[in-house]
């Protein structure tokens, strides 16, 4: 067994500081120093102030001392209050980015899919009395890939399949701490989110990356993104799934106990054999229409946000009412506010020359000029990983990390498209702690995984991500440019 959860000890009774309280105090201290201390050597007053706002807000985001919505709103108010912008409208300009509204629409579509239970129908397809634990893991991985094309949210996919995994564990006559169940939760936590990177509309990470590529490198369409990313992500999926099967030595002979089938898997079997209900049919048809529109729109120049907006509108019309007030209230508003605030801060950092100054300092500190191109890229990706580890969501990590890394790429003459896609892959495949990725946290909380397993397989997927990046950069992407 790879590890076990530690039991309570005397140290658990020692009072420890509240990280949220510490984060709030540190954030306040950073802001006070920036505002009231003399301007540091080499900085202009506006530079010091915007760095103070960025540093204080970053601490609040990292520690989640207060909700993202509150800390993000506070950030843009500070930009205005400290006269770093000419008007409050300029302070909130980041919220006018297409990305914010596009992500909102996709979150609503993902919520609609989960609400009507369409994902459970797909989950039921993997049930068979001829399955073995080994074949089930392969099937689980394949279904994560297939469902990623339909259900953008990795968390929604994990929630959909956790009950199915538990039923199948019982049907195989295995205990809840078995290698099969552990491997299954690794697939749901670590491997499942990889599917969200295959399509531009696959989730927050992909949407943010595509928008930054569109703004700073060149326009990229839905079809072009699919061509760039589907083959590498399928390779990453395959490598990771094979690694799970190898590490957990899964049984290839045991089959489902038919006497347990009715009790443990009735709901899933009904999903497999039954027909779609009205709402499932509507959502399925609308999503299919949106995908077709994205493909056609790639050739006709239709903005990607248009099909998403039409799809949400159809699901919200009277008589359908799938996208309703309750669904809208469940949207991850915190991430949307974080993205808007970060873009606002970046705009001010660029306008004041602060971002160029930071890039210059780091370039002078790290001997990039003496490095070979592959070592420069490796160093930039290592910086991305080191920043990513502090964030509880990959989307938040991407929106903060990627613009900075891409500025490095421009200065150092690195291909912006390849670099952006590489940062996405390495950030999306790196999870060392449960809080780094919501689907991993969910799997850790509801499954038998240990911290050692989470860290161990996080290292595995990171290495696989690096291998896929090297293959794509050197061989695949040059062919499809």
Short mmCIF file of C-alpha atoms in Angstrom, two decimals, residues 137-395:
data_model
loop_
_atom_site.label_atom_id
_atom_site.label_comp_id
_atom_site.label_asym_id
_atom_site.label_seq_id
_atom_site.Cartn_x
_atom_site.Cartn_y
_atom_site.Cartn_z
CA UNK A 137 -9.97 1.42 -15.21
CA UNK A 138 -9.34 1.57 -18.95
CA UNK A 139 -13.04 2.16 -19.51
CA UNK A 140 -13.14 4.81 -16.78
CA UNK A 141 -10.28 6.69 -18.41
CA UNK A 142 -11.93 6.45 -21.84
CA UNK A 143 -15.22 7.73 -20.45
CA UNK A 144 -13.44 10.68 -18.82
CA UNK A 145 -12.11 11.61 -22.27
CA UNK A 146 -15.49 11.18 -23.97
CA UNK A 147 -17.42 13.01 -21.27
CA UNK A 148 -14.93 15.89 -21.34
CA UNK A 149 -16.24 16.70 -24.82
CA UNK A 150 -19.75 17.06 -23.40
CA UNK A 151 -19.30 18.17 -19.78
CA UNK A 152 -16.69 20.94 -19.37
CA UNK A 153 -16.40 20.70 -15.59
CA UNK A 154 -13.94 18.11 -14.25
CA UNK A 155 -15.62 18.38 -10.85
CA UNK A 156 -19.01 17.56 -12.36
CA UNK A 157 -17.49 14.51 -14.06
CA UNK A 158 -15.94 13.36 -10.78
CA UNK A 159 -19.21 13.80 -8.89
CA UNK A 160 -21.04 11.84 -11.59
CA UNK A 161 -18.67 8.86 -11.48
CA UNK A 162 -17.91 8.55 -7.76
CA UNK A 163 -21.18 6.67 -7.04
CA UNK A 164 -20.55 4.44 -10.07
CA UNK A 165 -17.06 3.56 -8.82
CA UNK A 166 -18.44 2.72 -5.38
CA UNK A 167 -21.14 0.49 -6.90
CA UNK A 168 -18.61 -1.31 -9.07
CA UNK A 169 -16.29 -1.83 -6.10
CA UNK A 170 -19.16 -3.57 -4.31
CA UNK A 171 -20.10 -5.53 -7.43
CA UNK A 172 -16.55 -6.89 -7.68
CA UNK A 173 -16.75 -7.92 -4.03
CA UNK A 174 -13.80 -5.68 -3.14
CA UNK A 175 -13.34 -3.66 0.03
CA UNK A 176 -13.39 0.14 0.03
CA UNK A 177 -9.60 0.29 0.53
CA UNK A 178 -8.82 -1.95 -2.44
CA UNK A 179 -6.26 -1.08 -5.17
CA UNK A 180 -9.15 -0.90 -7.67
CA UNK A 181 -10.97 1.81 -5.75
CA UNK A 182 -7.74 3.69 -5.09
CA UNK A 183 -6.85 3.58 -8.78
CA UNK A 184 -10.35 4.70 -9.73
CA UNK A 185 -10.16 7.75 -7.48
CA UNK A 186 -6.75 8.62 -8.93
CA UNK A 187 -8.35 8.57 -12.38
CA UNK A 188 -11.24 10.77 -11.19
CA UNK A 189 -8.97 13.21 -9.37
CA UNK A 190 -5.70 13.45 -11.29
CA UNK A 191 -6.40 12.20 -14.82
CA UNK A 192 -9.95 13.44 -15.28
CA UNK A 193 -9.04 17.20 -15.41
CA UNK A 194 -6.66 16.55 -18.31
CA UNK A 195 -9.68 16.14 -20.56
CA UNK A 196 -10.71 19.74 -19.93
CA UNK A 197 -7.66 20.93 -21.89
CA UNK A 198 -8.60 19.17 -25.14
CA UNK A 199 -11.07 21.80 -26.31
CA UNK A 200 -11.04 25.58 -26.14
CA UNK A 201 -14.46 25.32 -24.49
CA UNK A 202 -13.33 22.59 -22.09
CA UNK A 203 -13.01 24.66 -18.95
CA UNK A 204 -11.49 27.71 -17.31
CA UNK A 205 -7.85 26.82 -17.97
CA UNK A 206 -8.37 26.33 -21.70
CA UNK A 207 -10.56 29.42 -22.09
CA UNK A 208 -8.06 31.67 -20.30
CA UNK A 209 -5.14 30.31 -22.32
CA UNK A 210 -7.00 30.67 -25.61
CA UNK A 211 -7.94 34.26 -24.81
CA UNK A 212 -4.37 35.20 -23.93
CA UNK A 213 -3.09 33.56 -27.12
CA UNK A 214 -5.72 35.46 -29.08
CA UNK A 215 -4.75 38.76 -27.45
CA UNK A 216 -0.94 38.47 -27.48
CA UNK A 217 0.07 35.97 -30.18
CA UNK A 218 -2.52 35.50 -32.90
CA UNK A 219 -6.21 34.60 -33.24
CA UNK A 220 -6.96 30.94 -32.61
CA UNK A 221 -10.22 29.21 -33.56
CA UNK A 222 -12.06 26.37 -31.88
CA UNK A 223 -10.95 23.91 -34.58
CA UNK A 224 -7.32 25.05 -34.45
CA UNK A 225 -7.27 24.56 -30.70
CA UNK A 226 -8.66 21.04 -31.13
CA UNK A 227 -5.98 20.21 -33.70
CA UNK A 228 -3.23 21.51 -31.42
CA UNK A 229 -4.44 19.91 -28.18
CA UNK A 230 -6.48 16.74 -28.72
CA UNK A 231 -3.60 14.44 -29.80
CA UNK A 232 -1.22 15.60 -27.00
CA UNK A 233 -3.96 15.29 -24.39
CA UNK A 234 -4.91 11.81 -25.59
CA UNK A 235 -1.25 10.85 -25.23
CA UNK A 236 -1.15 12.32 -21.72
CA UNK A 237 -4.36 10.47 -20.86
CA UNK A 238 -2.93 7.18 -22.14
CA UNK A 239 0.39 7.54 -20.30
CA UNK A 240 -1.33 8.39 -17.03
CA UNK A 241 -3.91 5.61 -17.28
CA UNK A 242 -1.24 3.01 -18.03
CA UNK A 243 0.75 4.28 -15.04
CA UNK A 244 -2.27 3.83 -12.76
CA UNK A 245 -2.72 0.25 -13.92
CA UNK A 246 0.97 -0.49 -13.41
CA UNK A 247 1.30 1.15 -9.99
CA UNK A 248 -1.80 -0.51 -8.52
CA UNK A 249 -1.34 -3.98 -10.08
CA UNK A 250 -5.00 -4.35 -10.98
CA UNK A 251 -6.67 -7.74 -11.31
CA UNK A 252 -7.40 -8.78 -14.88
CA UNK A 253 -9.35 -11.94 -14.05
CA UNK A 254 -11.98 -11.04 -11.44
CA UNK A 255 -15.41 -10.28 -12.91
CA UNK A 256 -18.55 -8.71 -11.49
CA UNK A 257 -20.53 -10.84 -9.07
CA UNK A 258 -23.92 -11.10 -10.80
CA UNK A 259 -25.67 -11.65 -7.45
CA UNK A 260 -24.57 -8.16 -6.39
CA UNK A 261 -25.47 -6.45 -9.65
CA UNK A 262 -29.10 -5.60 -8.94
CA UNK A 263 -28.47 -4.14 -5.52
CA UNK A 264 -25.33 -2.15 -6.23
CA UNK A 265 -25.77 -0.96 -9.79
CA UNK A 266 -29.48 -0.76 -10.54
CA UNK A 267 -29.52 3.00 -11.03
CA UNK A 268 -26.57 2.95 -13.40
CA UNK A 269 -27.95 0.05 -15.43
CA UNK A 270 -31.25 1.88 -15.79
CA UNK A 271 -29.32 4.89 -17.07
CA UNK A 272 -27.64 2.66 -19.63
CA UNK A 273 -30.71 0.86 -20.88
CA UNK A 274 -33.27 3.61 -20.55
CA UNK A 275 -34.03 6.44 -22.92
CA UNK A 276 -33.24 10.10 -22.41
CA UNK A 277 -35.91 12.16 -20.71
CA UNK A 278 -37.16 15.49 -22.10
CA UNK A 279 -34.62 17.74 -20.39
CA UNK A 280 -31.72 15.43 -21.16
CA UNK A 281 -32.72 15.40 -24.83
CA UNK A 282 -32.97 19.19 -24.92
CA UNK A 283 -29.58 19.74 -23.28
CA UNK A 284 -27.96 17.07 -25.46
CA UNK A 285 -29.36 18.64 -28.64
CA UNK A 286 -28.35 22.16 -27.58
CA UNK A 287 -24.80 21.07 -26.72
CA UNK A 288 -24.48 19.22 -30.01
CA UNK A 289 -25.69 22.34 -31.81
CA UNK A 290 -23.16 24.48 -29.93
CA UNK A 291 -20.30 22.16 -30.88
CA UNK A 292 -21.36 22.22 -34.55
CA UNK A 293 -21.63 26.00 -34.39
CA UNK A 294 -18.13 26.28 -32.90
CA UNK A 295 -16.73 24.12 -35.69
CA UNK A 296 -18.55 25.97 -38.48
CA UNK A 297 -17.86 29.31 -36.83
CA UNK A 298 -14.13 28.60 -36.90
CA UNK A 299 -14.29 28.80 -40.70
CA UNK A 300 -16.82 31.64 -40.95
CA UNK A 301 -15.23 33.93 -38.36
CA UNK A 302 -18.11 33.73 -35.88
CA UNK A 303 -16.86 34.63 -32.36
CA UNK A 304 -16.74 31.59 -30.09
CA UNK A 305 -18.85 33.32 -27.47
CA UNK A 306 -21.86 33.61 -29.82
CA UNK A 307 -22.86 29.88 -29.92
CA UNK A 308 -22.39 29.69 -26.15
CA UNK A 309 -24.68 32.68 -25.58
CA UNK A 310 -27.33 31.29 -27.92
CA UNK A 311 -27.16 27.86 -26.23
CA UNK A 312 -27.65 29.36 -22.75
CA UNK A 313 -30.51 31.54 -24.01
CA UNK A 314 -32.31 28.50 -25.46
CA UNK A 315 -31.99 26.63 -22.17
CA UNK A 316 -33.35 29.65 -20.28
CA UNK A 317 -36.47 30.40 -22.38
CA UNK A 318 -39.91 29.91 -20.77
CA UNK A 319 -41.06 26.33 -21.12
CA UNK A 320 -37.51 25.01 -20.96
CA UNK A 321 -36.25 26.77 -17.79
CA UNK A 322 -33.21 24.53 -17.35
CA UNK A 323 -30.94 27.54 -16.82
CA UNK A 324 -32.83 29.21 -13.98
CA UNK A 325 -32.07 31.41 -11.00
CA UNK A 326 -30.97 28.50 -8.86
CA UNK A 327 -28.47 27.32 -11.48
CA UNK A 328 -27.14 30.85 -11.95
CA UNK A 329 -26.63 31.23 -8.19
CA UNK A 330 -24.44 28.10 -8.18
CA UNK A 331 -21.94 29.52 -10.68
CA UNK A 332 -18.36 29.91 -9.42
CA UNK A 333 -18.60 33.68 -9.22
CA UNK A 334 -15.38 33.85 -7.22
CA UNK A 335 -13.28 32.60 -10.13
CA UNK A 336 -15.00 35.03 -12.52
CA UNK A 337 -14.26 37.96 -10.20
CA UNK A 338 -10.67 36.78 -9.71
CA UNK A 339 -10.12 36.71 -13.49
CA UNK A 340 -11.63 40.17 -13.97
CA UNK A 341 -9.60 41.68 -11.13
CA UNK A 342 -6.37 40.08 -12.32
CA UNK A 343 -6.80 41.48 -15.81
CA UNK A 344 -7.49 44.91 -14.32
CA UNK A 345 -4.31 44.72 -12.23
CA UNK A 346 -2.29 43.54 -15.24
CA UNK A 347 -3.58 46.46 -17.31
CA UNK A 348 -2.34 48.92 -14.66
CA UNK A 349 0.98 47.06 -14.31
CA UNK A 350 1.50 47.33 -18.06
CA UNK A 351 0.44 51.00 -18.20
CA UNK A 352 2.86 51.97 -15.41
CA UNK A 353 5.75 49.90 -16.79
CA UNK A 354 5.75 47.70 -13.69
CA UNK A 355 5.43 44.44 -15.60
CA UNK A 356 8.38 45.32 -17.87
CA UNK A 357 10.42 46.20 -14.79
CA UNK A 358 9.68 42.84 -13.14
CA UNK A 359 10.56 40.94 -16.29
CA UNK A 360 13.79 42.88 -16.59
CA UNK A 361 14.78 42.17 -12.98
CA UNK A 362 14.14 38.43 -13.35
CA UNK A 363 15.99 38.26 -16.67
CA UNK A 364 18.98 39.97 -15.08
CA UNK A 365 18.77 37.60 -12.10
CA UNK A 366 18.42 34.36 -14.08
CA UNK A 367 21.16 33.89 -16.72
CA UNK A 368 18.77 33.27 -19.63
CA UNK A 369 21.29 34.57 -22.19
CA UNK A 370 23.65 31.70 -21.37
CA UNK A 371 20.91 29.07 -21.68
CA UNK A 372 20.00 26.91 -24.64
CA UNK A 373 16.41 27.40 -25.88
CA UNK A 374 15.21 24.12 -24.34
CA UNK A 375 16.66 25.13 -20.96
CA UNK A 376 14.96 28.55 -21.17
CA UNK A 377 11.61 26.86 -21.78
CA UNK A 378 12.25 24.36 -18.98
CA UNK A 379 13.07 27.19 -16.57
CA UNK A 380 9.92 29.11 -17.50
CA UNK A 381 7.81 25.97 -17.00
CA UNK A 382 9.49 25.37 -13.63
CA UNK A 383 8.55 28.92 -12.63
CA UNK A 384 4.96 28.20 -13.72
CA UNK A 385 4.87 25.03 -11.59
CA UNK A 386 6.30 26.81 -8.55
CA UNK A 387 3.59 29.49 -8.79
CA UNK A 388 0.85 26.94 -9.50
CA UNK A 389 1.50 24.99 -6.29
CA UNK A 390 0.19 27.84 -4.17
CA UNK A 391 -3.23 28.00 -5.80
CA UNK A 392 -6.35 26.01 -5.02
CA UNK A 393 -7.59 26.06 -8.62
CA UNK A 394 -5.69 25.70 -11.87
CA UNK A 395 -7.80 28.44 -13.47
#
